C-alpha positions as a printed Julia matrix, in Angstrom:
482×3 Matrix{Float64}:
  -0.1    -0.03   -0.12
   1.32    3.33   -0.95
   1.93    6.01    1.78
   0.25    9.45    0.99
   0.33   11.45    4.1
   3.76   12.86    3.49
   2.68   14.79    0.34
  -0.35   16.27    2.33
   2.25   17.73    4.67
   4.3    18.91    1.67
   1.3    21.04    0.69
   1.15   22.59    4.22
   4.69   23.4     4.03
   4.49   24.73    0.58
   1.75   27.08    1.74
   4.04   28.18    4.66
   6.55   29.22    2.2
   4.18   31.84    0.72
   4.24   33.94    3.68
   6.3    32.81    6.81
   9.56   32.79    4.82
   9.75   36.52    4.16
   7.46   38.08    6.97
   5.5    40.86    5.62
   7.67   41.43    2.49
   6.83   40.65   -0.85
   8.05   37.22   -2.39
  11.11   37.34   -4.17
  12.48   35.13   -7.08
  13.73   32.27   -4.8
  10.37   31.98   -3.25
   8.34   32.52   -6.46
  10.44   29.56   -7.87
   9.69   27.42   -4.83
   5.94   28.22   -5.11
   5.93   27.22   -8.87
   7.49   23.96   -7.86
   5.13   23.08   -5.21
   2.17   23.89   -7.72
   3.83   21.74  -10.37
   4.14   18.92   -7.89
   0.46   19.15   -7.05
  -0.41   19.18  -10.86
   1.58   15.95  -11.33
  -0.11   14.16   -8.57
  -3.6    15.05   -9.84
  -2.4    14.04  -13.29
  -1.57   10.53  -12.05
  -4.97   10.53  -10.41
  -6.76   11.49  -13.74
  -4.8     8.68  -15.53
  -5.91    6.09  -12.89
  -9.57    7.39  -13.47
  -9.02    6.79  -17.3
  -7.94    3.39  -16.63
 -10.88    2.59  -14.62
  -9.09    2.39  -11.25
 -11.21    4.55   -9.12
  -9.73    3.22   -5.92
  -6.29    4.12   -7.0
  -7.29    7.49   -8.33
  -9.01    8.18   -4.96
  -5.77    7.3    -3.18
  -3.7     9.59   -5.29
  -6.18   12.46   -4.66
  -5.68   12.04   -0.92
  -2.14   13.46   -1.42
  -3.54   16.65   -2.71
  -2.9    19.81   -0.91
  -4.54   19.94    2.55
  -4.82   23.56    4.3
  -5.31   23.75    8.01
  -5.33   27.14    9.56
  -4.89   25.91   12.99
  -2.14   23.57   13.23
   1.22   22.71   11.88
   2.44   19.52   10.33
   6.2    18.65   11.22
   7.85   15.42    9.7
   8.52   12.58   12.48
  11.0    11.16    9.97
  10.76    7.27    9.68
  13.9     5.33   10.64
  13.71    2.67    7.75
  15.36    3.71    4.32
  13.08    3.55    1.37
   9.94    3.13    3.87
   7.23    3.64    1.26
   6.54    1.13   -1.64
   5.73    3.92   -4.12
   4.91    3.36   -7.9
   8.12    4.14   -9.91
   6.41    7.3   -11.5
   5.51    8.73   -8.14
   9.07    8.09   -6.88
  10.5    10.03   -9.73
   7.93   12.96   -9.02
   8.85   13.3    -5.16
  12.69   12.72   -5.79
  12.78   15.38   -8.51
  10.79   17.98   -6.35
  12.59   17.3    -3.22
  15.93   17.91   -4.95
  14.73   20.89   -6.38
  13.72   22.38   -3.15
  16.98   21.3    -1.54
  18.87   23.17   -4.02
  16.97   26.33   -3.35
  17.58   25.71    0.41
  21.09   25.91   -0.07
  20.9    28.99   -2.09
  18.81   30.63    0.57
  21.45   29.34    3.29
  24.17   30.95    1.36
  22.47   34.55    1.41
  22.06   33.95    5.22
  18.24   33.52    4.82
  17.99   30.69    7.5
  14.31   30.76    7.89
  13.56   30.35    4.14
  16.52   27.61    3.92
  14.88   25.39    6.59
  11.5    25.64    5.39
  12.54   24.53    1.89
  14.72   21.8     3.46
  11.8    20.48    5.39
   9.67   20.57    2.3
  12.22   18.3     0.64
  12.36   15.82    3.52
   8.58   15.6     3.48
   8.45   14.76   -0.14
  11.52   12.39    0.05
  12.23   11.08    3.68
  15.34    9.49    2.2
  16.83   12.62    0.88
  20.39   12.23    1.89
  21.33   16.12    2.06
  18.54   16.96    4.41
  19.01   13.91    6.63
  22.48   14.87    7.03
  21.58   18.49    7.76
  19.42   17.11   10.64
  22.16   14.79   12.11
  21.1    11.43   10.43
  23.22    9.02    8.7
  22.46    5.61    6.91
  23.44    2.74    9.1
  22.6    -0.86    8.49
  19.82    0.37    5.97
  18.3     2.62    8.62
  18.45    6.51    9.26
  20.2     6.94   12.56
  21.72    9.81   14.59
  25.32    9.57   15.78
  24.17    8.95   19.32
  22.1     5.85   18.08
  24.71    4.56   16.02
  27.09    4.57   18.95
  24.54    2.6    21.07
  23.93    0.13   18.25
  27.71   -0.54   17.83
  28.25   -1.04   21.52
  25.71   -3.9    21.34
  22.61   -2.15   22.57
  19.05   -2.34   21.09
  16.17    0.05   21.57
  13.61   -2.21   23.23
   9.96   -0.91   23.01
   9.35   -1.41   26.84
  12.77   -1.09   28.45
  14.54    1.57   26.28
  18.13    1.17   25.34
  19.55   -2.11   27.0
  22.26   -4.64   26.05
  21.03   -7.03   23.26
  22.07   -9.97   25.36
  19.88   -8.61   28.29
  16.5    -8.59   26.2
  15.55  -12.26   27.08
  16.04  -12.06   30.74
  14.31   -8.59   30.95
  11.2    -9.85   29.2
  11.16  -12.81   31.84
  11.13  -10.36   34.71
  14.69  -10.26   35.75
  16.52   -6.82   36.07
  20.33   -6.12   35.86
  21.76   -4.25   38.88
  25.17   -2.73   38.73
  27.97   -3.86   39.3
  27.04   -7.24   37.9
  24.08   -8.74   39.49
  20.58   -9.83   38.51
  17.52   -9.6    40.75
  13.73  -10.02   40.25
  11.75   -6.86   39.19
  10.24   -6.78   42.65
  13.48   -6.38   44.31
  14.69   -3.99   41.65
  11.75   -1.89   42.38
  12.71   -1.82   46.26
  16.35   -0.76   45.15
  15.14    2.24   43.27
  12.23    3.28   45.81
  13.71    6.66   46.49
  14.35    9.16   43.71
  18.01    9.58   44.69
  18.6     5.74   43.99
  16.05    5.78   41.0
  16.51    4.36   37.65
  18.59    6.37   35.48
  17.24    6.33   31.82
  19.41    7.6    29.02
  17.87    8.92   25.61
  19.6    10.94   22.97
  18.85   14.27   24.53
  17.74   13.43   28.21
  18.93   11.93   31.36
  15.75   10.85   33.11
  15.95    9.75   36.89
  12.73    8.15   38.32
  11.63    6.01   41.14
   8.08    5.24   39.51
   9.46    2.37   37.3
  11.67    1.52   34.53
   8.94    1.01   31.93
   7.14    4.36   32.93
  10.37    6.28   32.74
  11.08    4.92   29.34
   7.63    6.09   28.0
   8.26    9.54   29.37
  11.6     9.47   27.86
  10.05    8.99   24.51
   7.43   11.6    24.78
  10.39   14.06   25.57
  12.25   12.88   22.66
   9.29   13.58   20.54
   9.08   17.19   21.8
  12.48   17.66   21.23
  12.5    16.63   17.55
   9.5    18.58   16.79
  11.0    21.61   18.69
  14.25   21.33   16.89
  12.27   21.37   13.43
  10.16   24.35   14.32
  12.79   26.31   16.21
  16.06   25.52   14.29
  16.74   29.06   13.83
  16.45   29.88   17.42
  19.46   27.24   18.02
  21.61   28.39   15.22
  22.54   31.71   13.67
  22.22   32.13   10.08
  25.92   31.97    9.56
  26.35   28.63   11.53
  23.3    27.37    9.41
  25.08   28.25    6.24
  28.11   26.41    7.25
  25.74   23.41    8.06
  24.31   23.46    4.47
  27.91   23.65    3.07
  28.92   20.73    5.31
  31.63   22.83    7.03
  30.06   22.72   10.56
  28.02   19.91   12.61
  26.05   22.42   14.56
  27.72   21.57   17.8
  26.71   18.7    20.34
  23.4    19.42   21.99
  23.3    19.35   25.85
  21.77   16.54   27.93
  18.62   17.65   29.68
  18.14   16.57   33.19
  14.71   15.43   34.17
  13.14   13.95   37.49
  10.13   11.85   37.43
   8.75   10.99   40.8
   6.53    8.04   41.85
   3.45   10.08   42.37
   2.41   13.77   43.23
   2.9    13.09   46.96
   6.61   12.01   46.42
   7.03   14.97   44.08
   5.71   17.53   46.7
   7.8    15.94   49.41
  10.97   16.11   47.64
  10.53   19.86   46.35
   8.43   21.68   48.85
  11.46   22.89   50.84
  12.76   24.75   47.79
   9.59   25.64   46.18
   6.63   26.17   49.02
   3.93   26.26   46.27
   4.96   23.09   44.52
   1.66   21.36   45.37
  -0.26   23.67   43.07
   1.64   22.48   40.12
   1.66   19.74   37.71
   5.37   19.77   36.94
   8.2    22.34   37.4
  11.28   23.48   35.44
  14.06   24.82   37.71
  16.14   27.31   35.39
  18.81   27.66   38.08
  19.5    24.05   38.77
  18.54   23.17   34.96
  16.37   20.35   35.95
  12.72   19.59   35.03
  10.37   17.71   37.71
   7.32   15.8    36.89
   4.99   13.1    38.27
   3.09   10.61   36.2
  -0.84   10.57   35.33
  -2.56    8.53   38.3
  -5.34    6.2    37.26
  -7.51    7.72   39.85
  -7.27   11.19   38.27
 -10.17   12.71   36.51
  -9.65   13.14   32.66
  -9.28   16.9    32.78
  -6.61   16.54   35.52
  -4.77   13.73   33.57
  -4.81   15.89   30.38
  -3.22   18.9    32.48
  -0.44   16.61   33.75
   0.25   15.26   30.27
   0.33   18.73   28.64
   2.49   20.18   31.57
   5.49   17.66   30.51
   5.36   19.49   27.19
   4.96   22.94   28.61
   7.92   22.8    31.19
  10.01   20.61   28.65
   9.59   23.58   26.14
  10.77   25.99   28.82
  13.85   23.79   29.56
  14.71   23.53   25.79
  14.61   27.39   25.21
  16.61   27.87   28.26
  19.26   25.31   27.82
  19.83   25.08   24.08
  21.89   28.22   23.72
  23.46   30.73   26.21
  20.48   32.77   27.58
  19.42   35.14   30.29
  18.47   33.42   33.55
  15.26   35.31   33.72
  13.85   35.56   30.17
  11.01   37.93   29.94
  12.09   39.87   33.29
  11.27   43.49   31.91
   8.76   42.61   29.23
   7.39   40.09   26.79
   6.95   37.51   29.33
   3.61   36.69   27.52
   5.39   34.97   24.77
   7.87   33.06   27.12
   4.51   31.36   28.43
   2.63   31.7    25.31
   5.05   29.58   23.27
   4.96   26.8    26.02
   1.26   26.67   25.9
   1.44   26.3    22.06
   3.9    23.27   22.41
   1.48   21.92   24.88
  -0.63   20.81   21.93
   1.71   18.67   20.39
   0.67   15.17   19.38
   2.22   12.38   17.15
   0.2    11.01   14.25
   1.93    8.47   12.25
   4.92   10.03   10.63
   3.94   13.55   11.69
   4.02   15.78   14.82
   1.03   18.0    14.74
   1.21   21.29   16.73
  -1.65   23.81   17.2
  -5.18   23.5    18.15
  -8.15   25.7    17.6
 -10.17   23.66   20.14
  -7.64   23.98   22.94
  -9.33   25.16   26.02
  -7.31   28.31   26.6
  -8.13   29.45   23.09
 -11.84   28.81   23.76
 -11.2    30.98   26.97
  -9.47   33.69   25.07
 -12.17   34.05   22.47
 -14.9    34.06   25.06
 -13.29   36.76   27.12
 -12.64   38.91   24.09
 -15.9    38.41   22.4
 -17.8    39.24   25.9
 -15.72   42.33   26.57
 -14.73   40.83   29.94
 -11.0    40.85   29.41
  -8.49   41.91   26.84
  -4.97   43.53   27.02
  -3.9    45.09   23.76
  -0.55   43.98   22.41
   0.93   47.35   23.1
   0.34   47.0    26.9
   1.12   43.4    27.09
   4.6    43.73   25.57
   5.58   45.77   28.6
   4.63   43.3    31.21
   7.76   41.61   32.75
   7.81   38.36   34.74
   6.74   39.78   38.05
   3.94   42.04   36.71
   2.52   39.15   34.71
   2.75   36.42   37.39
   1.25   38.62   40.08
  -1.7    40.04   38.04
  -4.94   39.26   39.76
  -6.32   38.2    36.23
  -3.26   35.78   35.7
  -5.52   32.86   34.44
  -7.09   35.3    31.73
  -3.52   36.6    30.73
  -2.37   32.95   30.2
  -5.56   32.23   28.06
  -4.83   35.46   25.97
  -1.16   34.78   25.81
  -1.93   31.26   24.2
  -4.37   32.82   21.93
  -1.94   35.43   20.71
   0.82   33.04   20.23
  -1.42   30.59   18.09
  -2.33   33.76   16.04
   1.29   34.86   15.3
   2.38   31.16   14.63
  -0.25   30.04   12.43
  -2.42   33.03   10.71
  -1.98   33.57    7.1
   0.01   30.27    6.88
   2.52   31.5     9.34
   3.32   34.83    7.94
   4.64   36.13   11.41
   6.3    32.74   12.47
   9.85   33.76   11.64
   9.24   37.04   13.62
   8.22   35.04   16.57
  11.5    33.05   16.41
  13.59   36.17   16.04
  11.54   37.61   19.06
  12.2    34.64   21.07
  15.92   34.89   20.48
  15.89   38.45   21.57
  13.78   37.68   24.92
  16.03   34.64   25.84
  19.08   36.96   25.09
  17.68   39.75   27.37
  17.79   42.19   24.28
  14.18   42.54   23.41
  12.32   45.92   23.66
   8.87   46.98   23.86
   8.92   47.78   19.92
  10.55   44.43   19.06
   7.18   42.91   18.05
   5.9    45.7    15.59
   9.53   46.12   14.07
   9.94   42.29   13.49
   6.35   41.84   12.07
   6.41   45.08   10.15
   2.91   45.77   11.84
   1.81   48.27   14.14
   0.38   47.03   17.49
  -3.27   48.28   16.21
  -2.76   46.11   13.05
  -1.75   43.17   15.25
  -4.71   43.52   17.62
  -7.0    43.65   14.55
  -5.47   40.61   13.22
  -5.72   38.78   16.39
  -9.33   39.45   16.64
  -9.95   38.25   13.09
  -7.92   35.06   13.99
 -10.18   34.47   16.93
 -13.35   34.94   15.0
 -12.12   32.4    12.2
 -11.84   29.49   14.85
């Protein structure tokens, strides 16, 4: 069976190129060529469907048409790239179309990179890898190499060469341990096998918890090995989606240009420290001395110690509470990624623009994985519903010009803090999604300024090339369109 979802996402990314790559400016020749290539790509897919119709193969034609452009104003599609090489058994003619289109867009990406147009370069590169998940140039750019007919990162290759396997339940463990683990035994250093029950007693306290290594995280937990592995996988999903979306936050245009030329590796990312406690009581007990209000939270990122703290969903929790705990992992995890991926201020948003520090974390709360894609954004999110309700009923609205002047303390001590959070979530969705993401690059640039501590009250209108009043009106139209 053929795989079509990848081309649907190409259409979304192609639409993204129309506006987001240049902000409010008019498209230039490079963007115009990319748009024409995307349009031709769609036409060729439609031609295949028409030919199938002519041959009386209605089912095949229907499957072809499923890959035609799909526009979604309230979400982003990001590629969760498959590990397998040649994952799709495409027909030869479709293979030729997607390979040619991917290479054309990648060459345009390289041109954009040489001109220090990092945002455009990355969007073209992502359009290429969506069309052809086996594109070697983009795979290399994103840190993958072909190893034993699979796409792997350097960290994964190192693990595999040392005799480890990525077990779906127990994570990265030595291959020779798999049979005994599946039978209920556990290996305890320095060289002892115990039952799973005894293993749980050994790791009962967080200080002696299971230490779970993933590519970008080191997770310590006293809840259980299996639950720790699941949380580690969720954090890795967050990391990979965040990296694609905020590539330009991490790297300068100059470094990105070197990456495209193959003269830089982009550096080694940090390992992020995470604690996953047995339950909420254990979470509160271990943190309340340092954070007296910790019992009111569903998770916490400590920027000074650079550690995220969480507890898992309990079966006794209501669905709403469980969803809150689930989203908190992504929310606090997003704070951690922005704070630790590059040199940053210890208190981003201290003097202003704190709304975006929280707004972008709430935007990333909506992440979910569907097949070979991460989807970010949700018009049905409860915070957007609240923001729209408050605005429409005239009960609460802080204009952009006022909101950008609010720093961390003013924001966090405001008596209407819950409404401020809802509005910040709504405004961030607006700037990341409206008009196929025309302001998305401005958001990323503003985040760089905020985390460097060099943002100003006029940074948002300057970067978007829109006045505060125009942004207020645009946000109102966005809310009404939901």
